[in-house]
Amino acid sequence: MAAAATELFGQLGYRRTQMADVARKAGLSTGAIYTYVESKEALFHVVFAVAFGQFAEAAPSLPVATPARTATLKLVGTGLARAGATPLLQSALSIDRPADIRLELTGIVEERCALIERLWPVLAVIERSAVDLPDLDALYYDRRRRGYIDQLEQYLAKRGADGYLRTTPDVRVAGQVVTEMIAWSGWHRREDRRAALFDTDLTRNTIVQLICDALIEPVR
């Protein structure tokens, strides 16, 4: 049921997803789904609880009660903070002189690629539902996603100023482009009609090479 709900919320967003559609996709009757969750709000909460491992040790009491919206927002915020950590980027920001800039940048890009590949179904739920839920929109776009891009921009600016990376006319654009390339590699290509054309490892390796070649001055 959680997998069916994740897919539909990720495709349609919160408002357009109907309990009857989730039940049908999960192979349940519409009535039967209410033996598992009390409401659509509860089902939405369960999607994040499953994605972030909240039920890993103990199954919840059924039906799952309708939570306060603040509880769901707290779950999303905490889950993204834990599952979305980028320790290699954090470490790079604390180092003035990298031993190998290509190795460092490759690690940062691969770290984010792996994160997106792992979390993309629940990220799709968040992004497609944010238009219906302003508090979720603020949490995700203004705090979590913006926070990562800000750190990436700091890294690009720091390494550019020290001569390790090429400088760009606008580091904000560079940070956004790198972020979008990684998002396509780990997530958006999977929703493409031609998704079968793109091998996961080859796609990731290509994105890493393109970003590194674009930002690192060639050795002469």
PDB file of C-alpha atoms in Angstrom:
ATOM      1  CA  MET A   1       0.000   0.000   0.000  1.00  0.00           C
ATOM      2  CA  ALA A   2       2.780   2.438   0.875  1.00  0.00           C
ATOM      3  CA  ALA A   3       4.497   1.726  -2.451  1.00  0.00           C
ATOM      4  CA  ALA A   4       1.275   2.374  -4.384  1.00  0.00           C
ATOM      5  CA  ALA A   5       0.664   5.584  -2.441  1.00  0.00           C
ATOM      6  CA  THR A   6       4.237   6.757  -3.009  1.00  0.00           C
ATOM      7  CA  GLU A   7       3.903   6.226  -6.747  1.00  0.00           C
ATOM      8  CA  LEU A   8       0.568   8.031  -7.027  1.00  0.00           C
ATOM      9  CA  PHE A   9       1.447  10.946  -4.718  1.00  0.00           C
ATOM     10  CA  GLY A  10       4.708  11.224  -6.680  1.00  0.00           C
ATOM     11  CA  GLN A  11       2.856  11.403  -9.972  1.00  0.00           C
ATOM     12  CA  LEU A  12      -0.263  13.385  -9.082  1.00  0.00           C
ATOM     13  CA  GLY A  13       0.553  15.327  -5.931  1.00  0.00           C
ATOM     14  CA  TYR A  14      -1.444  15.412  -2.734  1.00  0.00           C
ATOM     15  CA  ARG A  15      -4.733  16.942  -3.879  1.00  0.00           C
ATOM     16  CA  ARG A  16      -5.255  14.883  -7.040  1.00  0.00           C
ATOM     17  CA  THR A  17      -4.401  11.543  -5.433  1.00  0.00           C
ATOM     18  CA  GLN A  18      -7.576   9.713  -4.415  1.00  0.00           C
ATOM     19  CA  MET A  19      -7.833   6.941  -1.841  1.00  0.00           C
ATOM     20  CA  ALA A  20      -9.791   4.797  -4.301  1.00  0.00           C
ATOM     21  CA  ASP A  21      -6.943   5.009  -6.808  1.00  0.00           C
ATOM     22  CA  VAL A  22      -4.372   4.019  -4.195  1.00  0.00           C
ATOM     23  CA  ALA A  23      -6.547   1.097  -3.103  1.00  0.00           C
ATOM     24  CA  ARG A  24      -6.967  -0.093  -6.691  1.00  0.00           C
ATOM     25  CA  LYS A  25      -3.228   0.119  -7.374  1.00  0.00           C
ATOM     26  CA  ALA A  26      -2.474  -1.751  -4.147  1.00  0.00           C
ATOM     27  CA  GLY A  27      -4.993  -4.481  -4.991  1.00  0.00           C
ATOM     28  CA  LEU A  28      -7.383  -3.514  -2.202  1.00  0.00           C
ATOM     29  CA  SER A  29     -10.987  -2.445  -2.071  1.00  0.00           C
ATOM     30  CA  THR A  30     -11.631   1.183  -1.197  1.00  0.00           C
ATOM     31  CA  GLY A  31     -13.096   0.105   2.121  1.00  0.00           C
ATOM     32  CA  ALA A  32     -10.174  -2.156   2.945  1.00  0.00           C
ATOM     33  CA  ILE A  33      -7.636   0.655   2.751  1.00  0.00           C
ATOM     34  CA  TYR A  34      -9.282   2.275   5.771  1.00  0.00           C
ATOM     35  CA  THR A  35      -8.352  -0.756   7.875  1.00  0.00           C
ATOM     36  CA  TYR A  36      -4.730   0.365   7.386  1.00  0.00           C
ATOM     37  CA  VAL A  37      -5.028   4.165   7.536  1.00  0.00           C
ATOM     38  CA  GLU A  38      -7.697   6.441   8.912  1.00  0.00           C
ATOM     39  CA  SER A  39      -7.515   9.076   6.171  1.00  0.00           C
ATOM     40  CA  LYS A  40      -5.556  10.414   3.227  1.00  0.00           C
ATOM     41  CA  GLU A  41      -3.575  12.570   5.645  1.00  0.00           C
ATOM     42  CA  ALA A  42      -2.590   9.407   7.524  1.00  0.00           C
ATOM     43  CA  LEU A  43      -1.629   7.662   4.292  1.00  0.00           C
ATOM     44  CA  PHE A  44       0.517  10.642   3.310  1.00  0.00           C
ATOM     45  CA  HIS A  45       2.271  10.407   6.679  1.00  0.00           C
ATOM     46  CA  VAL A  46       2.808   6.663   6.239  1.00  0.00           C
ATOM     47  CA  VAL A  47       4.551   7.266   2.903  1.00  0.00           C
ATOM     48  CA  PHE A  48       7.242   9.306   4.672  1.00  0.00           C
ATOM     49  CA  ALA A  49       7.375   7.026   7.706  1.00  0.00           C
ATOM     50  CA  VAL A  50       8.151   4.057   5.453  1.00  0.00           C
ATOM     51  CA  ALA A  51      10.589   6.000   3.268  1.00  0.00           C
ATOM     52  CA  PHE A  52      12.580   7.251   6.265  1.00  0.00           C
ATOM     53  CA  GLY A  53      12.522   3.953   8.165  1.00  0.00           C
ATOM     54  CA  GLN A  54      10.240   4.970  11.029  1.00  0.00           C
ATOM     55  CA  PHE A  55       8.493   1.576  10.968  1.00  0.00           C
ATOM     56  CA  ALA A  56      11.690  -0.442  10.577  1.00  0.00           C
ATOM     57  CA  GLU A  57      11.709  -1.794  14.121  1.00  0.00           C
ATOM     58  CA  ALA A  58       8.037  -1.852  15.105  1.00  0.00           C
ATOM     59  CA  ALA A  59       4.884  -1.885  12.992  1.00  0.00           C
ATOM     60  CA  PRO A  60       2.342   0.851  13.803  1.00  0.00           C
ATOM     61  CA  SER A  61      -1.081   0.204  15.310  1.00  0.00           C
ATOM     62  CA  LEU A  62      -3.742  -0.065  12.621  1.00  0.00           C
ATOM     63  CA  PRO A  63      -5.447   1.872  11.325  1.00  0.00           C
ATOM     64  CA  VAL A  64      -2.806   4.598  11.464  1.00  0.00           C
ATOM     65  CA  ALA A  65      -4.483   7.646  12.982  1.00  0.00           C
ATOM     66  CA  THR A  66      -4.666  10.988  11.246  1.00  0.00           C
ATOM     67  CA  PRO A  67      -1.632  12.971  12.437  1.00  0.00           C
ATOM     68  CA  ALA A  68      -1.309  16.678  12.951  1.00  0.00           C
ATOM     69  CA  ARG A  69       0.204  18.358   9.896  1.00  0.00           C
ATOM     70  CA  THR A  70       3.063  19.527  12.084  1.00  0.00           C
ATOM     71  CA  ALA A  71       3.908  15.889  12.869  1.00  0.00           C
ATOM     72  CA  THR A  72       4.176  15.056   9.171  1.00  0.00           C
ATOM     73  CA  LEU A  73       6.308  18.129   8.541  1.00  0.00           C
ATOM     74  CA  LYS A  74       8.602  17.199  11.414  1.00  0.00           C
ATOM     75  CA  LEU A  75       8.928  13.677  10.017  1.00  0.00           C
ATOM     76  CA  VAL A  76       9.828  15.030   6.573  1.00  0.00           C
ATOM     77  CA  GLY A  77      12.316  17.548   7.937  1.00  0.00           C
ATOM     78  CA  THR A  78      14.042  15.051  10.215  1.00  0.00           C
ATOM     79  CA  GLY A  79      14.053  12.357   7.545  1.00  0.00           C
ATOM     80  CA  LEU A  80      15.586  14.608   4.915  1.00  0.00           C
ATOM     81  CA  ALA A  81      18.203  15.868   7.360  1.00  0.00           C
ATOM     82  CA  ARG A  82      19.308  12.329   8.192  1.00  0.00           C
ATOM     83  CA  ALA A  83      18.937  10.595   4.833  1.00  0.00           C
ATOM     84  CA  GLY A  84      20.056  13.634   2.854  1.00  0.00           C
ATOM     85  CA  ALA A  85      23.321  14.317   4.657  1.00  0.00           C
ATOM     86  CA  THR A  86      26.316  15.140   2.429  1.00  0.00           C
ATOM     87  CA  PRO A  87      29.408  14.604   4.601  1.00  0.00           C
ATOM     88  CA  LEU A  88      31.879  14.839   1.705  1.00  0.00           C
ATOM     89  CA  LEU A  89      30.624  18.297   0.769  1.00  0.00           C
ATOM     90  CA  GLN A  90      30.670  19.337   4.430  1.00  0.00           C
ATOM     91  CA  SER A  91      34.234  18.089   4.800  1.00  0.00           C
ATOM     92  CA  ALA A  92      35.389  19.849   1.623  1.00  0.00           C
ATOM     93  CA  LEU A  93      34.051  23.169   2.923  1.00  0.00           C
ATOM     94  CA  SER A  94      36.284  22.825   5.979  1.00  0.00           C
ATOM     95  CA  ILE A  95      39.456  22.097   3.966  1.00  0.00           C
ATOM     96  CA  ASP A  96      41.486  24.875   2.354  1.00  0.00           C
ATOM     97  CA  ARG A  97      43.781  22.782   0.162  1.00  0.00           C
ATOM     98  CA  PRO A  98      42.451  19.570  -1.350  1.00  0.00           C
ATOM     99  CA  ALA A  99      45.067  16.948  -2.162  1.00  0.00           C
ATOM    100  CA  ASP A 100      43.310  16.077  -5.427  1.00  0.00           C
ATOM    101  CA  ILE A 101      40.596  18.430  -6.685  1.00  0.00           C
ATOM    102  CA  ARG A 102      39.207  15.959  -9.222  1.00  0.00           C
ATOM    103  CA  LEU A 103      38.932  13.245  -6.608  1.00  0.00           C
ATOM    104  CA  GLU A 104      37.253  15.679  -4.219  1.00  0.00           C
ATOM    105  CA  LEU A 105      34.744  16.957  -6.773  1.00  0.00           C
ATOM    106  CA  THR A 106      34.017  13.442  -8.028  1.00  0.00           C
ATOM    107  CA  GLY A 107      33.232  12.365  -4.474  1.00  0.00           C
ATOM    108  CA  ILE A 108      30.887  15.321  -3.935  1.00  0.00           C
ATOM    109  CA  VAL A 109      28.979  14.654  -7.164  1.00  0.00           C
ATOM    110  CA  GLU A 110      28.798  10.890  -6.622  1.00  0.00           C
ATOM    111  CA  GLU A 111      27.611  11.428  -3.052  1.00  0.00           C
ATOM    112  CA  ARG A 112      24.706  13.555  -4.224  1.00  0.00           C
ATOM    113  CA  CYS A 113      23.927  11.196  -7.125  1.00  0.00           C
ATOM    114  CA  ALA A 114      23.678   8.250  -4.729  1.00  0.00           C
ATOM    115  CA  LEU A 115      21.426  10.254  -2.423  1.00  0.00           C
ATOM    116  CA  ILE A 116      19.043  11.215  -5.229  1.00  0.00           C
ATOM    117  CA  GLU A 117      19.006   7.667  -6.612  1.00  0.00           C
ATOM    118  CA  ARG A 118      17.984   6.407  -3.176  1.00  0.00           C
ATOM    119  CA  LEU A 119      15.432   9.088  -2.278  1.00  0.00           C
ATOM    120  CA  TRP A 120      13.897  10.062  -5.620  1.00  0.00           C
ATOM    121  CA  PRO A 121      10.492   8.389  -5.081  1.00  0.00           C
ATOM    122  CA  VAL A 122       9.863  10.304  -1.867  1.00  0.00           C
ATOM    123  CA  LEU A 123      11.368  13.492  -3.330  1.00  0.00           C
ATOM    124  CA  ALA A 124       8.839  13.204  -6.143  1.00  0.00           C
ATOM    125  CA  VAL A 125       6.067  12.997  -3.539  1.00  0.00           C
ATOM    126  CA  ILE A 126       7.380  16.136  -1.849  1.00  0.00           C
ATOM    127  CA  GLU A 127       7.865  18.176  -5.004  1.00  0.00           C
ATOM    128  CA  ARG A 128       4.528  17.205  -6.597  1.00  0.00           C
ATOM    129  CA  SER A 129       2.633  17.769  -3.346  1.00  0.00           C
ATOM    130  CA  ALA A 130       4.334  21.029  -2.368  1.00  0.00           C
ATOM    131  CA  VAL A 131       2.103  23.003  -4.737  1.00  0.00           C
ATOM    132  CA  ASP A 132      -0.906  21.876  -2.659  1.00  0.00           C
ATOM    133  CA  LEU A 133       0.736  22.243   0.749  1.00  0.00           C
ATOM    134  CA  PRO A 134       2.468  25.616   1.318  1.00  0.00           C
ATOM    135  CA  ASP A 135       4.074  24.524   4.599  1.00  0.00           C
ATOM    136  CA  LEU A 136       5.675  21.536   2.863  1.00  0.00           C
ATOM    137  CA  ASP A 137       6.799  23.839   0.047  1.00  0.00           C
ATOM    138  CA  ALA A 138       8.524  26.149   2.531  1.00  0.00           C
ATOM    139  CA  LEU A 139      10.188  23.268   4.361  1.00  0.00           C
ATOM    140  CA  TYR A 140      11.565  21.649   1.234  1.00  0.00           C
ATOM    141  CA  TYR A 141      12.381  24.496  -1.136  1.00  0.00           C
ATOM    142  CA  ASP A 142      13.290  27.262   1.301  1.00  0.00           C
ATOM    143  CA  ARG A 143      15.176  25.153   3.855  1.00  0.00           C
ATOM    144  CA  ARG A 144      16.328  21.695   2.788  1.00  0.00           C
ATOM    145  CA  ARG A 145      16.911  22.035  -0.975  1.00  0.00           C
ATOM    146  CA  ARG A 146      18.046  25.636  -0.824  1.00  0.00           C
ATOM    147  CA  GLY A 147      20.407  24.760   2.011  1.00  0.00           C
ATOM    148  CA  TYR A 148      22.188  22.153  -0.096  1.00  0.00           C
ATOM    149  CA  ILE A 149      22.486  24.453  -3.123  1.00  0.00           C
ATOM    150  CA  ASP A 150      23.822  27.246  -0.906  1.00  0.00           C
ATOM    151  CA  GLN A 151      26.548  24.927   0.407  1.00  0.00           C
ATOM    152  CA  LEU A 152      27.406  23.774  -3.111  1.00  0.00           C
ATOM    153  CA  GLU A 153      27.693  27.386  -4.244  1.00  0.00           C
ATOM    154  CA  GLN A 154      29.992  28.135  -1.299  1.00  0.00           C
ATOM    155  CA  TYR A 155      32.182  25.211  -2.307  1.00  0.00           C
ATOM    156  CA  LEU A 156      32.350  26.280  -5.967  1.00  0.00           C
ATOM    157  CA  ALA A 157      33.113  29.868  -4.971  1.00  0.00           C
ATOM    158  CA  LYS A 158      35.788  28.806  -2.466  1.00  0.00           C
ATOM    159  CA  ARG A 159      37.588  26.463  -4.861  1.00  0.00           C
ATOM    160  CA  GLY A 160      37.237  28.960  -7.704  1.00  0.00           C
ATOM    161  CA  ALA A 161      38.726  31.790  -5.665  1.00  0.00           C
ATOM    162  CA  ASP A 162      41.683  29.577  -4.746  1.00  0.00           C
ATOM    163  CA  GLY A 163      42.304  28.518  -8.343  1.00  0.00           C
ATOM    164  CA  TYR A 164      41.273  24.875  -8.034  1.00  0.00           C
ATOM    165  CA  LEU A 165      38.136  25.253 -10.141  1.00  0.00           C
ATOM    166  CA  ARG A 166      37.185  27.510 -13.019  1.00  0.00           C
ATOM    167  CA  THR A 167      35.377  30.650 -11.973  1.00  0.00           C
ATOM    168  CA  THR A 168      32.008  31.333 -13.584  1.00  0.00           C
ATOM    169  CA  PRO A 169      30.149  34.598 -14.264  1.00  0.00           C
ATOM    170  CA  ASP A 170      27.517  33.615 -11.675  1.00  0.00           C
ATOM    171  CA  VAL A 171      28.248  30.887  -9.136  1.00  0.00           C
ATOM    172  CA  ARG A 172      24.537  30.635  -8.381  1.00  0.00           C
ATOM    173  CA  VAL A 173      23.892  29.526 -11.939  1.00  0.00           C
ATOM    174  CA  ALA A 174      26.755  27.042 -11.755  1.00  0.00           C
ATOM    175  CA  GLY A 175      25.404  25.569  -8.520  1.00  0.00           C
ATOM    176  CA  GLN A 176      21.914  25.280  -9.960  1.00  0.00           C
ATOM    177  CA  VAL A 177      23.140  23.626 -13.156  1.00  0.00           C
ATOM    178  CA  VAL A 178      25.203  21.059 -11.250  1.00  0.00           C
ATOM    179  CA  THR A 179      22.212  20.336  -9.002  1.00  0.00           C
ATOM    180  CA  GLU A 180      19.879  19.867 -11.970  1.00  0.00           C
ATOM    181  CA  MET A 181      22.322  17.588 -13.780  1.00  0.00           C
ATOM    182  CA  ILE A 182      22.546  15.380 -10.709  1.00  0.00           C
ATOM    183  CA  ALA A 183      18.749  15.404 -10.306  1.00  0.00           C
ATOM    184  CA  TRP A 184      18.315  14.264 -13.913  1.00  0.00           C
ATOM    185  CA  SER A 185      20.904  11.525 -13.445  1.00  0.00           C
ATOM    186  CA  GLY A 186      19.388  10.079 -10.295  1.00  0.00           C
ATOM    187  CA  TRP A 187      15.708  10.896 -10.704  1.00  0.00           C
ATOM    188  CA  HIS A 188      14.171  12.601 -13.724  1.00  0.00           C
ATOM    189  CA  ARG A 189      15.586  10.226 -16.318  1.00  0.00           C
ATOM    190  CA  ARG A 190      13.660   7.440 -14.574  1.00  0.00           C
ATOM    191  CA  GLU A 191      10.403   9.221 -15.405  1.00  0.00           C
ATOM    192  CA  ASP A 192      11.368   9.694 -19.044  1.00  0.00           C
ATOM    193  CA  ARG A 193       9.639   7.600 -21.702  1.00  0.00           C
ATOM    194  CA  ARG A 194      13.100   6.552 -22.850  1.00  0.00           C
ATOM    195  CA  ALA A 195      14.274   5.579 -19.372  1.00  0.00           C
ATOM    196  CA  ALA A 196      15.316   2.108 -20.543  1.00  0.00           C
ATOM    197  CA  LEU A 197      18.001   3.686 -22.759  1.00  0.00           C
ATOM    198  CA  PHE A 198      19.993   4.963 -19.783  1.00  0.00           C
ATOM    199  CA  ASP A 199      22.113   2.596 -17.718  1.00  0.00           C
ATOM    200  CA  THR A 200      22.414   3.816 -14.108  1.00  0.00           C
ATOM    201  CA  ASP A 201      26.188   3.435 -13.751  1.00  0.00           C
ATOM    202  CA  LEU A 202      26.967   4.850 -17.189  1.00  0.00           C
ATOM    203  CA  THR A 203      24.639   7.779 -16.577  1.00  0.00           C
ATOM    204  CA  ARG A 204      26.243   8.595 -13.235  1.00  0.00           C
ATOM    205  CA  ASN A 205      29.766   8.263 -14.618  1.00  0.00           C
ATOM    206  CA  THR A 206      28.903  10.506 -17.568  1.00  0.00           C
ATOM    207  CA  ILE A 207      27.438  13.200 -15.325  1.00  0.00           C
ATOM    208  CA  VAL A 208      30.498  13.068 -13.056  1.00  0.00           C
ATOM    209  CA  GLN A 209      32.844  13.403 -16.032  1.00  0.00           C
ATOM    210  CA  LEU A 210      30.874  16.282 -17.569  1.00  0.00           C
ATOM    211  CA  ILE A 211      30.798  18.256 -14.318  1.00  0.00           C
ATOM    212  CA  CYS A 212      34.461  17.664 -13.532  1.00  0.00           C
ATOM    213  CA  ASP A 213      35.613  18.493 -17.061  1.00  0.00           C
ATOM    214  CA  ALA A 214      33.518  21.662 -17.070  1.00  0.00           C
ATOM    215  CA  LEU A 215      34.826  22.953 -13.739  1.00  0.00           C
ATOM    216  CA  ILE A 216      38.423  21.744 -13.514  1.00  0.00           C
ATOM    217  CA  GLU A 217      41.165  23.362 -15.535  1.00  0.00           C
ATOM    218  CA  PRO A 218      43.008  20.721 -17.600  1.00  0.00           C
ATOM    219  CA  VAL A 219      46.563  19.965 -16.525  1.00  0.00           C
ATOM    220  CA  ARG A 220      49.047  21.389 -19.041  1.00  0.00           C
TER     221      ARG A 220
END
